[in-house]
Amino acid sequence: MEKTYDLIIIGSGPAGLSAAIYAQRAGLDTLVLEKEYISGGQVVNTAEVDNYPGMPGISGMDLGEAFGEHARKLGLEPQREKILSLENISGDIKTIRTKKHEYQAKTLILAFGAEHRKLDIPGEDDLGGLGVSYCATCDGAFYKDRIAVVVGGGNVAAEDAVFLSGLCEKVYLVHRRDALRADKAIQEKVFACENIEMVWDSVPLEILGQEEVTGLKIRNVKTGEERELEADGVFIAVGIVPSTALVKDQLKLDENGYICAGEDGVTSAPGVFAAGDIRTKALRQVVTAVSDGANAVASAQKYLWRTDNGNH
Ligand code: NAP
């Protein structure tokens, strides 16, 4: 007979790894599944994280690695597998099907986060990897002493622009409004960089180039004027969308596609908990993802205690 885990955690970003640490310490028979080659989630793509308490200025890669190392030290190594389907998730025993295996668990913590939002403009797909990037810290080095455009106005766009300004000859930061959404502290860093040129009130229309990126066509939303920015790389940082394709027909989602769940992680399916960027919440940060992981394990423990004692 197939083994049934107490808990399967899907995703090994800050929420999933925090859940793994709490689950291991709680003595739950736990499996962690991760589709990427490295654990750590979106934060590993961040050059510098300056708001995780106790670790000022740590790189995203080091922070993700520290979370993974902590889980490994407690004996929990994420297993690399891509999930094909989640079945019977409202039942007592939930099934996870991957390419190679079928797993069963009494509870699930869904911590598979979010992915990059796309611009959906001409050139974006065709020039992917040929100058179009969604990760400045991964690909920035290719643009040393060259010209880059960053699109977006949030924390990621602002941090990417600052990071690239240290490598590139010039960086354009193209934003659709006349004020950044990014935190004040990051904004100040942007405005202090002499080689960052702000391009306000502008939306991207087309990424230009044949074999590789040569520029970005933009339109000023106030004047209607269209122009082309010459550039070697276009970094797109226009937010995230939840990765809820696997559960969209099985769980209640909010109008933006995030799993409806409070701080306790409780979702519309019994025994299924959501943690991190994937759930409805006011603030998507590493520190709140880590807290979600801990809360979701506490909820899973409560659920297991009730069901193991015959109370549903
Ligand atoms: P975000 O905060 O949602 O910002 C997305 C930006 O892209 C916004 O400025 C938005 O413009 C713009 N945008 C959205 N769709 C667009 C489109 N189709 N065309 C052009 N521009 C578009 O996303 P994010 O910067 O990726 O950050 C994601 C989450 O991670 C946020 O919660 C953020 O606070 C968090 N984060 C935090 C830190 C940190 O605290 N150090 C670092 C990184 C990320 P509008 O402003 O006009 O809406």
mmCIF file of C-alpha atoms and ligand atoms in Angstrom:
data_model
loop_
_atom_site.group_PDB
_atom_site.id
_atom_site.type_symbol
_atom_site.label_atom_id
_atom_site.label_comp_id
_atom_site.label_asym_id
_atom_site.label_seq_id
_atom_site.Cartn_x
_atom_site.Cartn_y
_atom_site.Cartn_z
ATOM 1 C CA MET A 1 0.000 0.000 0.000
ATOM 2 C CA GLU A 2 1.165 3.564 -0.814
ATOM 3 C CA LYS A 3 2.549 5.577 2.076
ATOM 4 C CA THR A 4 0.361 8.450 3.283
ATOM 5 C CA TYR A 5 2.263 11.522 4.498
ATOM 6 C CA ASP A 6 0.894 13.702 7.282
ATOM 7 C CA LEU A 7 1.775 16.720 5.159
ATOM 8 C CA ILE A 8 3.016 17.508 1.688
ATOM 9 C CA ILE A 9 4.336 21.035 1.134
ATOM 10 C CA ILE A 10 4.346 22.188 -2.466
ATOM 11 C CA GLY A 11 6.920 24.871 -3.184
ATOM 12 C CA SER A 12 10.186 25.693 -1.450
ATOM 13 C CA GLY A 13 10.312 29.473 -1.384
ATOM 14 C CA PRO A 14 10.371 31.278 1.973
ATOM 15 C CA ALA A 15 6.811 30.122 2.827
ATOM 16 C CA GLY A 16 7.400 26.477 1.901
ATOM 17 C CA LEU A 17 10.775 26.258 3.633
ATOM 18 C CA SER A 18 9.466 27.946 6.763
ATOM 19 C CA ALA A 19 6.595 25.432 6.757
ATOM 20 C CA ALA A 20 9.138 22.624 6.299
ATOM 21 C CA ILE A 21 11.128 23.811 9.333
ATOM 22 C CA TYR A 22 8.016 24.048 11.529
ATOM 23 C CA ALA A 23 6.625 20.716 10.288
ATOM 24 C CA GLN A 24 9.890 18.919 10.934
ATOM 25 C CA ARG A 25 10.123 20.332 14.431
ATOM 26 C CA ALA A 26 6.488 19.319 15.028
ATOM 27 C CA GLY A 27 7.360 15.725 14.105
ATOM 28 C CA LEU A 28 5.012 15.557 11.111
ATOM 29 C CA ASP A 29 5.853 13.015 8.432
ATOM 30 C CA THR A 30 6.458 15.587 5.673
ATOM 31 C CA LEU A 31 7.482 15.730 2.038
ATOM 32 C CA VAL A 32 8.457 18.947 0.209
ATOM 33 C CA LEU A 33 8.069 19.097 -3.572
ATOM 34 C CA GLU A 34 9.707 21.774 -5.735
ATOM 35 C CA LYS A 35 9.636 22.135 -9.514
ATOM 36 C CA GLU A 36 12.711 24.391 -9.826
ATOM 37 C CA TYR A 37 16.337 23.249 -9.649
ATOM 38 C CA ILE A 38 17.030 25.551 -6.734
ATOM 39 C CA SER A 39 14.937 26.326 -3.682
ATOM 40 C CA GLY A 40 14.301 29.809 -2.336
ATOM 41 C CA GLY A 41 11.504 31.038 -4.603
ATOM 42 C CA GLN A 42 11.368 34.484 -6.183
ATOM 43 C CA VAL A 43 13.716 36.037 -3.629
ATOM 44 C CA VAL A 44 16.747 34.297 -5.146
ATOM 45 C CA ASN A 45 16.335 36.660 -8.104
ATOM 46 C CA THR A 46 16.685 39.718 -5.865
ATOM 47 C CA ALA A 47 20.098 41.364 -5.658
ATOM 48 C CA GLU A 48 19.687 42.713 -2.154
ATOM 49 C CA VAL A 49 17.075 42.235 0.558
ATOM 50 C CA ASP A 50 17.276 45.064 3.032
ATOM 51 C CA ASN A 51 14.129 44.510 5.063
ATOM 52 C CA TYR A 52 14.428 40.993 6.426
ATOM 53 C CA PRO A 53 15.023 41.555 10.140
ATOM 54 C CA GLY A 54 18.492 40.733 11.366
ATOM 55 C CA MET A 55 20.011 40.383 7.895
ATOM 56 C CA PRO A 56 20.419 43.883 6.451
ATOM 57 C CA GLY A 57 21.698 43.918 2.877
ATOM 58 C CA ILE A 58 21.776 40.142 2.417
ATOM 59 C CA SER A 59 21.532 38.950 -1.197
ATOM 60 C CA GLY A 60 18.322 37.161 -2.164
ATOM 61 C CA MET A 61 20.340 34.127 -3.200
ATOM 62 C CA ASP A 62 22.059 33.921 0.211
ATOM 63 C CA LEU A 63 18.776 34.369 2.065
ATOM 64 C CA GLY A 64 17.075 31.612 0.018
ATOM 65 C CA GLU A 65 20.109 29.381 0.567
ATOM 66 C CA ALA A 66 20.032 30.039 4.328
ATOM 67 C CA PHE A 67 16.361 28.977 4.506
ATOM 68 C CA GLY A 68 17.128 25.826 2.480
ATOM 69 C CA GLU A 69 20.160 24.983 4.627
ATOM 70 C CA HIS A 70 18.084 25.330 7.780
ATOM 71 C CA ALA A 71 15.444 22.893 6.466
ATOM 72 C CA ARG A 72 18.170 20.471 5.317
ATOM 73 C CA LYS A 73 19.856 20.615 8.719
ATOM 74 C CA LEU A 74 16.582 19.463 10.253
ATOM 75 C CA GLY A 75 16.485 16.585 7.758
ATOM 76 C CA LEU A 76 14.102 17.876 5.097
ATOM 77 C CA GLU A 77 15.454 18.108 1.556
ATOM 78 C CA PRO A 78 12.976 19.353 -1.095
ATOM 79 C CA GLN A 79 12.406 16.773 -3.807
ATOM 80 C CA ARG A 80 12.556 18.102 -7.367
ATOM 81 C CA GLU A 81 9.406 17.112 -9.217
ATOM 82 C CA LYS A 82 6.905 18.841 -11.428
ATOM 83 C CA ILE A 83 3.326 18.274 -10.379
ATOM 84 C CA LEU A 84 0.876 17.256 -13.074
ATOM 85 C CA SER A 85 -2.295 17.274 -10.988
ATOM 86 C CA LEU A 86 -3.735 17.541 -7.510
ATOM 87 C CA GLU A 87 -6.654 15.166 -7.033
ATOM 88 C CA ASN A 88 -9.363 14.658 -4.414
ATOM 89 C CA ILE A 89 -8.020 17.617 -2.463
ATOM 90 C CA SER A 90 -11.251 17.976 -0.480
ATOM 91 C CA GLY A 91 -11.130 14.328 0.559
ATOM 92 C CA ASP A 92 -9.458 12.855 3.669
ATOM 93 C CA ILE A 93 -6.525 11.603 1.583
ATOM 94 C CA LYS A 94 -5.257 13.965 -1.082
ATOM 95 C CA THR A 95 -3.362 12.706 -4.146
ATOM 96 C CA ILE A 96 -0.497 14.442 -5.929
ATOM 97 C CA ARG A 97 0.462 13.118 -9.324
ATOM 98 C CA THR A 98 3.873 13.932 -10.784
ATOM 99 C CA LYS A 99 5.540 12.583 -13.921
ATOM 100 C CA LYS A 100 7.178 9.768 -11.965
ATOM 101 C CA HIS A 101 5.142 9.298 -8.792
ATOM 102 C CA GLU A 102 1.787 9.417 -7.106
ATOM 103 C CA TYR A 103 1.906 10.760 -3.541
ATOM 104 C CA GLN A 104 -0.753 10.747 -0.841
ATOM 105 C CA ALA A 105 -1.155 13.050 2.125
ATOM 106 C CA LYS A 106 -3.638 13.915 4.838
ATOM 107 C CA THR A 107 -2.871 17.620 4.527
ATOM 108 C CA LEU A 108 -1.336 19.932 1.943
ATOM 109 C CA ILE A 109 0.379 23.294 2.238
ATOM 110 C CA LEU A 110 0.291 25.119 -1.080
ATOM 111 C CA ALA A 111 3.258 27.470 -1.242
ATOM 112 C CA PHE A 112 3.897 27.647 -4.949
ATOM 113 C CA GLY A 113 3.909 31.405 -5.088
ATOM 114 C CA ALA A 114 3.589 33.573 -8.104
ATOM 115 C CA GLU A 115 5.257 34.118 -11.458
ATOM 116 C CA HIS A 116 6.208 37.156 -13.553
ATOM 117 C CA ARG A 117 3.406 39.072 -15.228
ATOM 118 C CA LYS A 118 4.019 39.514 -18.926
ATOM 119 C CA LEU A 119 3.508 42.671 -20.959
ATOM 120 C CA ASP A 120 1.904 40.792 -23.852
ATOM 121 C CA ILE A 121 3.383 43.062 -26.517
ATOM 122 C CA PRO A 122 5.015 42.178 -29.855
ATOM 123 C CA GLY A 123 8.616 41.014 -29.501
ATOM 124 C CA GLU A 124 8.263 39.862 -25.888
ATOM 125 C CA ASP A 125 8.056 36.144 -26.672
ATOM 126 C CA ASP A 126 10.162 36.150 -29.842
ATOM 127 C CA LEU A 127 13.084 37.927 -28.163
ATOM 128 C CA GLY A 128 12.858 36.005 -24.858
ATOM 129 C CA GLY A 129 16.455 35.132 -23.906
ATOM 130 C CA LEU A 130 17.697 37.375 -26.733
ATOM 131 C CA GLY A 131 17.587 40.544 -24.686
ATOM 132 C CA VAL A 132 14.207 40.210 -22.966
ATOM 133 C CA SER A 133 14.563 39.192 -19.330
ATOM 134 C CA TYR A 134 12.446 38.986 -16.187
ATOM 135 C CA CYS A 135 15.438 38.735 -13.842
ATOM 136 C CA ALA A 136 18.056 41.487 -13.645
ATOM 137 C CA THR A 137 20.233 39.695 -11.107
ATOM 138 C CA CYS A 138 20.298 36.550 -13.280
ATOM 139 C CA ASP A 139 20.948 38.222 -16.641
ATOM 140 C CA GLY A 140 22.321 41.692 -15.803
ATOM 141 C CA ALA A 141 25.965 40.702 -16.321
ATOM 142 C CA PHE A 142 25.284 40.218 -20.059
ATOM 143 C CA TYR A 143 24.616 43.965 -20.323
ATOM 144 C CA LYS A 144 27.839 45.255 -18.783
ATOM 145 C CA ASP A 145 28.650 48.685 -20.276
ATOM 146 C CA ARG A 146 25.565 48.480 -22.481
ATOM 147 C CA ILE A 147 22.116 50.069 -22.376
ATOM 148 C CA ALA A 148 19.178 48.524 -20.542
ATOM 149 C CA VAL A 149 15.524 49.417 -20.150
ATOM 150 C CA VAL A 150 13.563 48.394 -17.074
ATOM 151 C CA VAL A 151 9.765 48.453 -17.308
ATOM 152 C CA GLY A 152 7.683 48.851 -14.136
ATOM 153 C CA GLY A 153 7.316 51.087 -11.112
ATOM 154 C CA GLY A 154 7.273 48.709 -8.128
ATOM 155 C CA ASN A 155 10.003 47.537 -5.761
ATOM 156 C CA VAL A 156 11.318 44.977 -8.212
ATOM 157 C CA ALA A 157 11.617 47.458 -11.107
ATOM 158 C CA ALA A 158 13.305 50.043 -8.886
ATOM 159 C CA GLU A 159 15.736 47.504 -7.408
ATOM 160 C CA ASP A 160 16.489 46.122 -10.866
ATOM 161 C CA ALA A 161 17.230 49.619 -12.170
ATOM 162 C CA VAL A 162 19.626 50.322 -9.289
ATOM 163 C CA PHE A 163 21.324 46.937 -9.727
ATOM 164 C CA LEU A 164 21.712 47.423 -13.485
ATOM 165 C CA SER A 165 22.970 50.991 -13.063
ATOM 166 C CA GLY A 166 26.069 49.487 -11.430
ATOM 167 C CA LEU A 167 26.757 47.423 -14.539
ATOM 168 C CA CYS A 168 25.326 49.284 -17.496
ATOM 169 C CA GLU A 169 26.358 52.471 -19.191
ATOM 170 C CA LYS A 170 22.777 53.722 -19.023
ATOM 171 C CA VAL A 171 19.443 52.506 -17.693
ATOM 172 C CA TYR A 172 15.996 53.775 -18.682
ATOM 173 C CA LEU A 173 13.242 53.156 -16.139
ATOM 174 C CA VAL A 174 9.939 53.248 -17.988
ATOM 175 C CA HIS A 175 6.822 53.631 -15.841
ATOM 176 C CA ARG A 176 3.223 54.116 -16.894
ATOM 177 C CA ARG A 177 2.517 56.829 -14.295
ATOM 178 C CA ASP A 178 4.342 59.877 -12.934
ATOM 179 C CA ALA A 179 5.160 58.373 -9.529
ATOM 180 C CA LEU A 180 6.807 55.107 -8.548
ATOM 181 C CA ARG A 181 4.953 52.535 -6.486
ATOM 182 C CA ALA A 182 8.257 51.364 -4.966
ATOM 183 C CA ASP A 183 9.099 52.007 -1.288
ATOM 184 C CA LYS A 184 10.589 55.446 -0.519
ATOM 185 C CA ALA A 185 13.980 54.016 0.443
ATOM 186 C CA ILE A 186 14.378 52.288 -2.928
ATOM 187 C CA GLN A 187 13.066 55.328 -4.805
ATOM 188 C CA GLU A 188 15.780 57.451 -3.215
ATOM 189 C CA LYS A 189 18.424 55.020 -4.456
ATOM 190 C CA VAL A 190 16.964 55.238 -7.986
ATOM 191 C CA PHE A 191 16.962 59.029 -8.034
ATOM 192 C CA ALA A 192 20.543 59.100 -6.721
ATOM 193 C CA CYS A 193 21.857 57.077 -9.687
ATOM 194 C CA GLU A 194 23.142 59.445 -12.353
ATOM 195 C CA ASN A 195 22.920 56.898 -15.157
ATOM 196 C CA ILE A 196 19.235 56.073 -14.585
ATOM 197 C CA GLU A 197 16.887 58.128 -16.755
ATOM 198 C CA MET A 198 13.253 58.101 -15.675
ATOM 199 C CA VAL A 199 10.743 57.810 -18.501
ATOM 200 C CA TRP A 200 7.427 58.742 -16.903
ATOM 201 C CA ASP A 201 3.845 58.268 -18.119
ATOM 202 C CA SER A 202 4.913 55.804 -20.772
ATOM 203 C CA VAL A 203 3.687 52.390 -21.798
ATOM 204 C CA PRO A 204 5.685 49.876 -23.828
ATOM 205 C CA LEU A 205 4.250 49.111 -27.270
ATOM 206 C CA GLU A 206 6.809 46.779 -28.863
ATOM 207 C CA ILE A 207 10.186 45.255 -28.138
ATOM 208 C CA LEU A 208 12.323 45.928 -31.190
ATOM 209 C CA GLY A 209 14.927 43.694 -32.823
ATOM 210 C CA GLN A 210 15.352 40.714 -35.121
ATOM 211 C CA GLU A 211 18.087 38.392 -33.807
ATOM 212 C CA GLU A 212 18.423 40.347 -30.558
ATOM 213 C CA VAL A 213 16.862 43.313 -28.783
ATOM 214 C CA THR A 214 17.708 46.701 -30.250
ATOM 215 C CA GLY A 215 15.198 48.852 -28.410
ATOM 216 C CA LEU A 216 11.758 49.475 -26.955
ATOM 217 C CA LYS A 217 8.959 51.413 -28.606
ATOM 218 C CA ILE A 218 6.920 53.397 -26.092
ATOM 219 C CA ARG A 219 3.973 55.792 -26.036
ATOM 220 C CA ASN A 220 3.527 58.698 -23.670
ATOM 221 C CA VAL A 221 0.002 58.292 -22.264
ATOM 222 C CA LYS A 222 -0.407 62.036 -21.647
ATOM 223 C CA THR A 223 0.825 63.404 -24.987
ATOM 224 C CA GLY A 224 0.257 60.366 -27.208
ATOM 225 C CA GLU A 225 3.808 60.770 -28.541
ATOM 226 C CA GLU A 226 5.508 57.545 -29.637
ATOM 227 C CA ARG A 227 9.274 57.065 -29.614
ATOM 228 C CA GLU A 228 11.944 54.391 -29.604
ATOM 229 C CA LEU A 229 14.484 53.908 -26.835
ATOM 230 C CA GLU A 230 17.669 52.320 -28.125
ATOM 231 C CA ALA A 231 18.676 49.483 -25.814
ATOM 232 C CA ASP A 232 20.409 46.095 -25.696
ATOM 233 C CA GLY A 233 18.260 44.582 -22.977
ATOM 234 C CA VAL A 234 14.669 44.983 -21.777
ATOM 235 C CA PHE A 235 13.968 43.917 -18.198
ATOM 236 C CA ILE A 236 10.284 43.441 -17.467
ATOM 237 C CA ALA A 237 9.243 43.939 -13.829
ATOM 238 C CA VAL A 238 5.521 44.656 -13.931
ATOM 239 C CA GLY A 239 4.415 42.511 -11.023
ATOM 240 C CA ILE A 240 3.406 38.973 -10.392
ATOM 241 C CA VAL A 241 0.487 36.671 -11.058
ATOM 242 C CA PRO A 242 -0.394 33.748 -8.800
ATOM 243 C CA SER A 243 0.529 30.260 -10.003
ATOM 244 C CA THR A 244 -2.869 28.781 -9.290
ATOM 245 C CA ALA A 245 -3.468 26.798 -12.502
ATOM 246 C CA LEU A 246 -3.333 23.468 -10.607
ATOM 247 C CA VAL A 247 -6.092 24.393 -8.171
ATOM 248 C CA LYS A 248 -8.221 26.971 -9.958
ATOM 249 C CA ASP A 249 -11.203 24.617 -10.295
ATOM 250 C CA GLN A 250 -10.853 23.100 -6.833
ATOM 251 C CA LEU A 251 -10.365 26.028 -4.447
ATOM 252 C CA LYS A 252 -12.011 29.370 -3.923
ATOM 253 C CA LEU A 253 -9.886 32.109 -5.539
ATOM 254 C CA ASP A 254 -10.277 35.881 -5.290
ATOM 255 C CA GLU A 255 -10.923 38.139 -8.289
ATOM 256 C CA ASN A 256 -7.166 38.366 -8.997
ATOM 257 C CA GLY A 257 -6.666 34.600 -8.935
ATOM 258 C CA TYR A 258 -5.080 34.317 -5.463
ATOM 259 C CA ILE A 259 -6.243 31.497 -3.145
ATOM 260 C CA CYS A 260 -8.743 32.827 -0.607
ATOM 261 C CA ALA A 261 -7.140 32.169 2.779
ATOM 262 C CA GLY A 262 -6.608 34.171 5.954
ATOM 263 C CA GLU A 263 -3.528 34.355 8.132
ATOM 264 C CA ASP A 264 -4.187 30.796 9.329
ATOM 265 C CA GLY A 265 -3.855 29.578 5.725
ATOM 266 C CA VAL A 266 -7.236 27.821 5.830
ATOM 267 C CA THR A 267 -8.654 27.449 2.298
ATOM 268 C CA SER A 268 -12.061 26.347 1.019
ATOM 269 C CA ALA A 269 -10.897 22.682 1.039
ATOM 270 C CA PRO A 270 -10.521 20.886 4.381
ATOM 271 C CA GLY A 271 -6.911 19.985 5.147
ATOM 272 C CA VAL A 272 -5.527 22.254 2.422
ATOM 273 C CA PHE A 273 -3.644 25.369 3.509
ATOM 274 C CA ALA A 274 -2.128 28.233 1.505
ATOM 275 C CA ALA A 275 1.029 30.127 2.455
ATOM 276 C CA GLY A 276 3.039 32.955 0.938
ATOM 277 C CA ASP A 277 2.430 34.991 -2.217
ATOM 278 C CA ILE A 278 -0.230 32.571 -3.447
ATOM 279 C CA ARG A 279 -2.853 33.605 -0.896
ATOM 280 C CA THR A 280 -4.957 36.729 -0.538
ATOM 281 C CA LYS A 281 -3.005 39.159 1.622
ATOM 282 C CA ALA A 282 -2.138 42.812 2.026
ATOM 283 C CA LEU A 283 1.653 42.590 1.997
ATOM 284 C CA ARG A 284 3.691 40.181 -0.143
ATOM 285 C CA GLN A 285 7.141 40.102 1.430
ATOM 286 C CA VAL A 286 9.633 37.463 2.533
ATOM 287 C CA VAL A 287 8.846 38.218 6.145
ATOM 288 C CA THR A 288 5.096 37.648 5.691
ATOM 289 C CA ALA A 289 5.702 34.500 3.599
ATOM 290 C CA VAL A 290 7.844 33.037 6.366
ATOM 291 C CA SER A 291 5.152 33.816 8.907
ATOM 292 C CA ASP A 292 2.521 32.187 6.659
ATOM 293 C CA GLY A 293 4.549 28.963 6.556
ATOM 294 C CA ALA A 294 4.562 28.732 10.353
ATOM 295 C CA ASN A 295 0.842 29.523 10.639
ATOM 296 C CA ALA A 296 -0.093 26.981 7.971
ATOM 297 C CA VAL A 297 1.725 24.209 9.854
ATOM 298 C CA ALA A 298 -0.076 25.164 13.073
ATOM 299 C CA SER A 299 -3.391 24.919 11.172
ATOM 300 C CA ALA A 300 -2.399 21.585 9.623
ATOM 301 C CA GLN A 301 -1.520 20.233 13.074
ATOM 302 C CA LYS A 302 -4.909 21.304 14.437
ATOM 303 C CA TYR A 303 -6.656 19.673 11.477
ATOM 304 C CA LEU A 304 -4.658 16.434 11.878
ATOM 305 C CA TRP A 305 -5.382 16.307 15.594
ATOM 306 C CA ARG A 306 -9.117 16.689 14.925
ATOM 307 C CA THR A 307 -9.312 14.153 12.086
ATOM 308 C CA ASP A 308 -6.972 11.624 13.741
ATOM 309 C CA ASN A 309 -9.279 11.769 16.752
ATOM 310 C CA GLY A 310 -12.355 11.163 14.642
ATOM 311 C CA ASN A 311 -13.686 14.751 14.580
ATOM 312 C CA HIS A 312 -14.210 16.249 11.136
HETATM 313 P P1 NAP B 1 4.168 45.496 -8.016
HETATM 314 O O1 NAP B 1 4.497 46.115 -6.699
HETATM 315 O O2 NAP B 1 2.803 44.946 -8.238
HETATM 316 O O3 NAP B 1 4.481 46.601 -9.129
HETATM 317 C C1 NAP B 1 4.218 46.339 -10.463
HETATM 318 C C2 NAP B 1 4.524 47.601 -11.246
HETATM 319 O O4 NAP B 1 4.357 47.347 -12.625
HETATM 320 C C3 NAP B 1 3.612 48.758 -10.874
HETATM 321 O O5 NAP B 1 4.352 49.945 -10.782
HETATM 322 C C4 NAP B 1 2.623 48.799 -12.028
HETATM 323 O O6 NAP B 1 2.195 50.096 -12.332
HETATM 324 C C5 NAP B 1 3.439 48.278 -13.180
HETATM 325 N N1 NAP B 1 2.638 47.542 -14.171
HETATM 326 C C6 NAP B 1 1.753 46.543 -13.955
HETATM 327 N N2 NAP B 1 1.248 46.085 -15.116
HETATM 328 C C7 NAP B 1 1.827 46.829 -16.088
HETATM 329 C C8 NAP B 1 1.727 46.815 -17.495
HETATM 330 N N3 NAP B 1 0.937 45.962 -18.147
HETATM 331 N N4 NAP B 1 2.453 47.719 -18.184
HETATM 332 C C9 NAP B 1 3.284 48.584 -17.551
HETATM 333 N N5 NAP B 1 3.433 48.628 -16.218
HETATM 334 C C10 NAP B 1 2.715 47.753 -15.486
HETATM 335 O O7 NAP B 1 5.164 44.290 -8.389
HETATM 336 P P2 NAP B 1 6.687 43.974 -8.052
HETATM 337 O O8 NAP B 1 7.525 45.193 -8.068
HETATM 338 O O9 NAP B 1 7.041 42.829 -8.916
HETATM 339 O O10 NAP B 1 6.627 43.437 -6.567
HETATM 340 C C11 NAP B 1 5.840 42.269 -6.279
HETATM 341 C C12 NAP B 1 5.657 42.167 -4.760
HETATM 342 O O11 NAP B 1 6.918 41.865 -4.136
HETATM 343 C C13 NAP B 1 5.174 43.485 -4.158
HETATM 344 O O12 NAP B 1 4.276 43.172 -3.145
HETATM 345 C C14 NAP B 1 6.444 44.086 -3.614
HETATM 346 O O13 NAP B 1 6.234 44.982 -2.551
HETATM 347 C C15 NAP B 1 7.203 42.857 -3.161
HETATM 348 N N6 NAP B 1 8.666 43.138 -3.137
HETATM 349 C C16 NAP B 1 9.189 43.733 -2.059
HETATM 350 C C17 NAP B 1 10.543 44.033 -2.017
HETATM 351 C C18 NAP B 1 11.122 44.669 -0.812
HETATM 352 O O14 NAP B 1 10.379 45.020 0.080
HETATM 353 N N7 NAP B 1 12.421 44.840 -0.736
HETATM 354 C C19 NAP B 1 11.353 43.745 -3.091
HETATM 355 C C20 NAP B 1 10.793 43.176 -4.199
HETATM 356 C C21 NAP B 1 9.439 42.872 -4.224
HETATM 357 P P3 NAP B 1 1.242 50.926 -11.315
HETATM 358 O O15 NAP B 1 2.144 51.396 -10.211
HETATM 359 O O16 NAP B 1 0.728 52.023 -12.153
HETATM 360 O O17 NAP B 1 0.195 49.965 -10.866
#
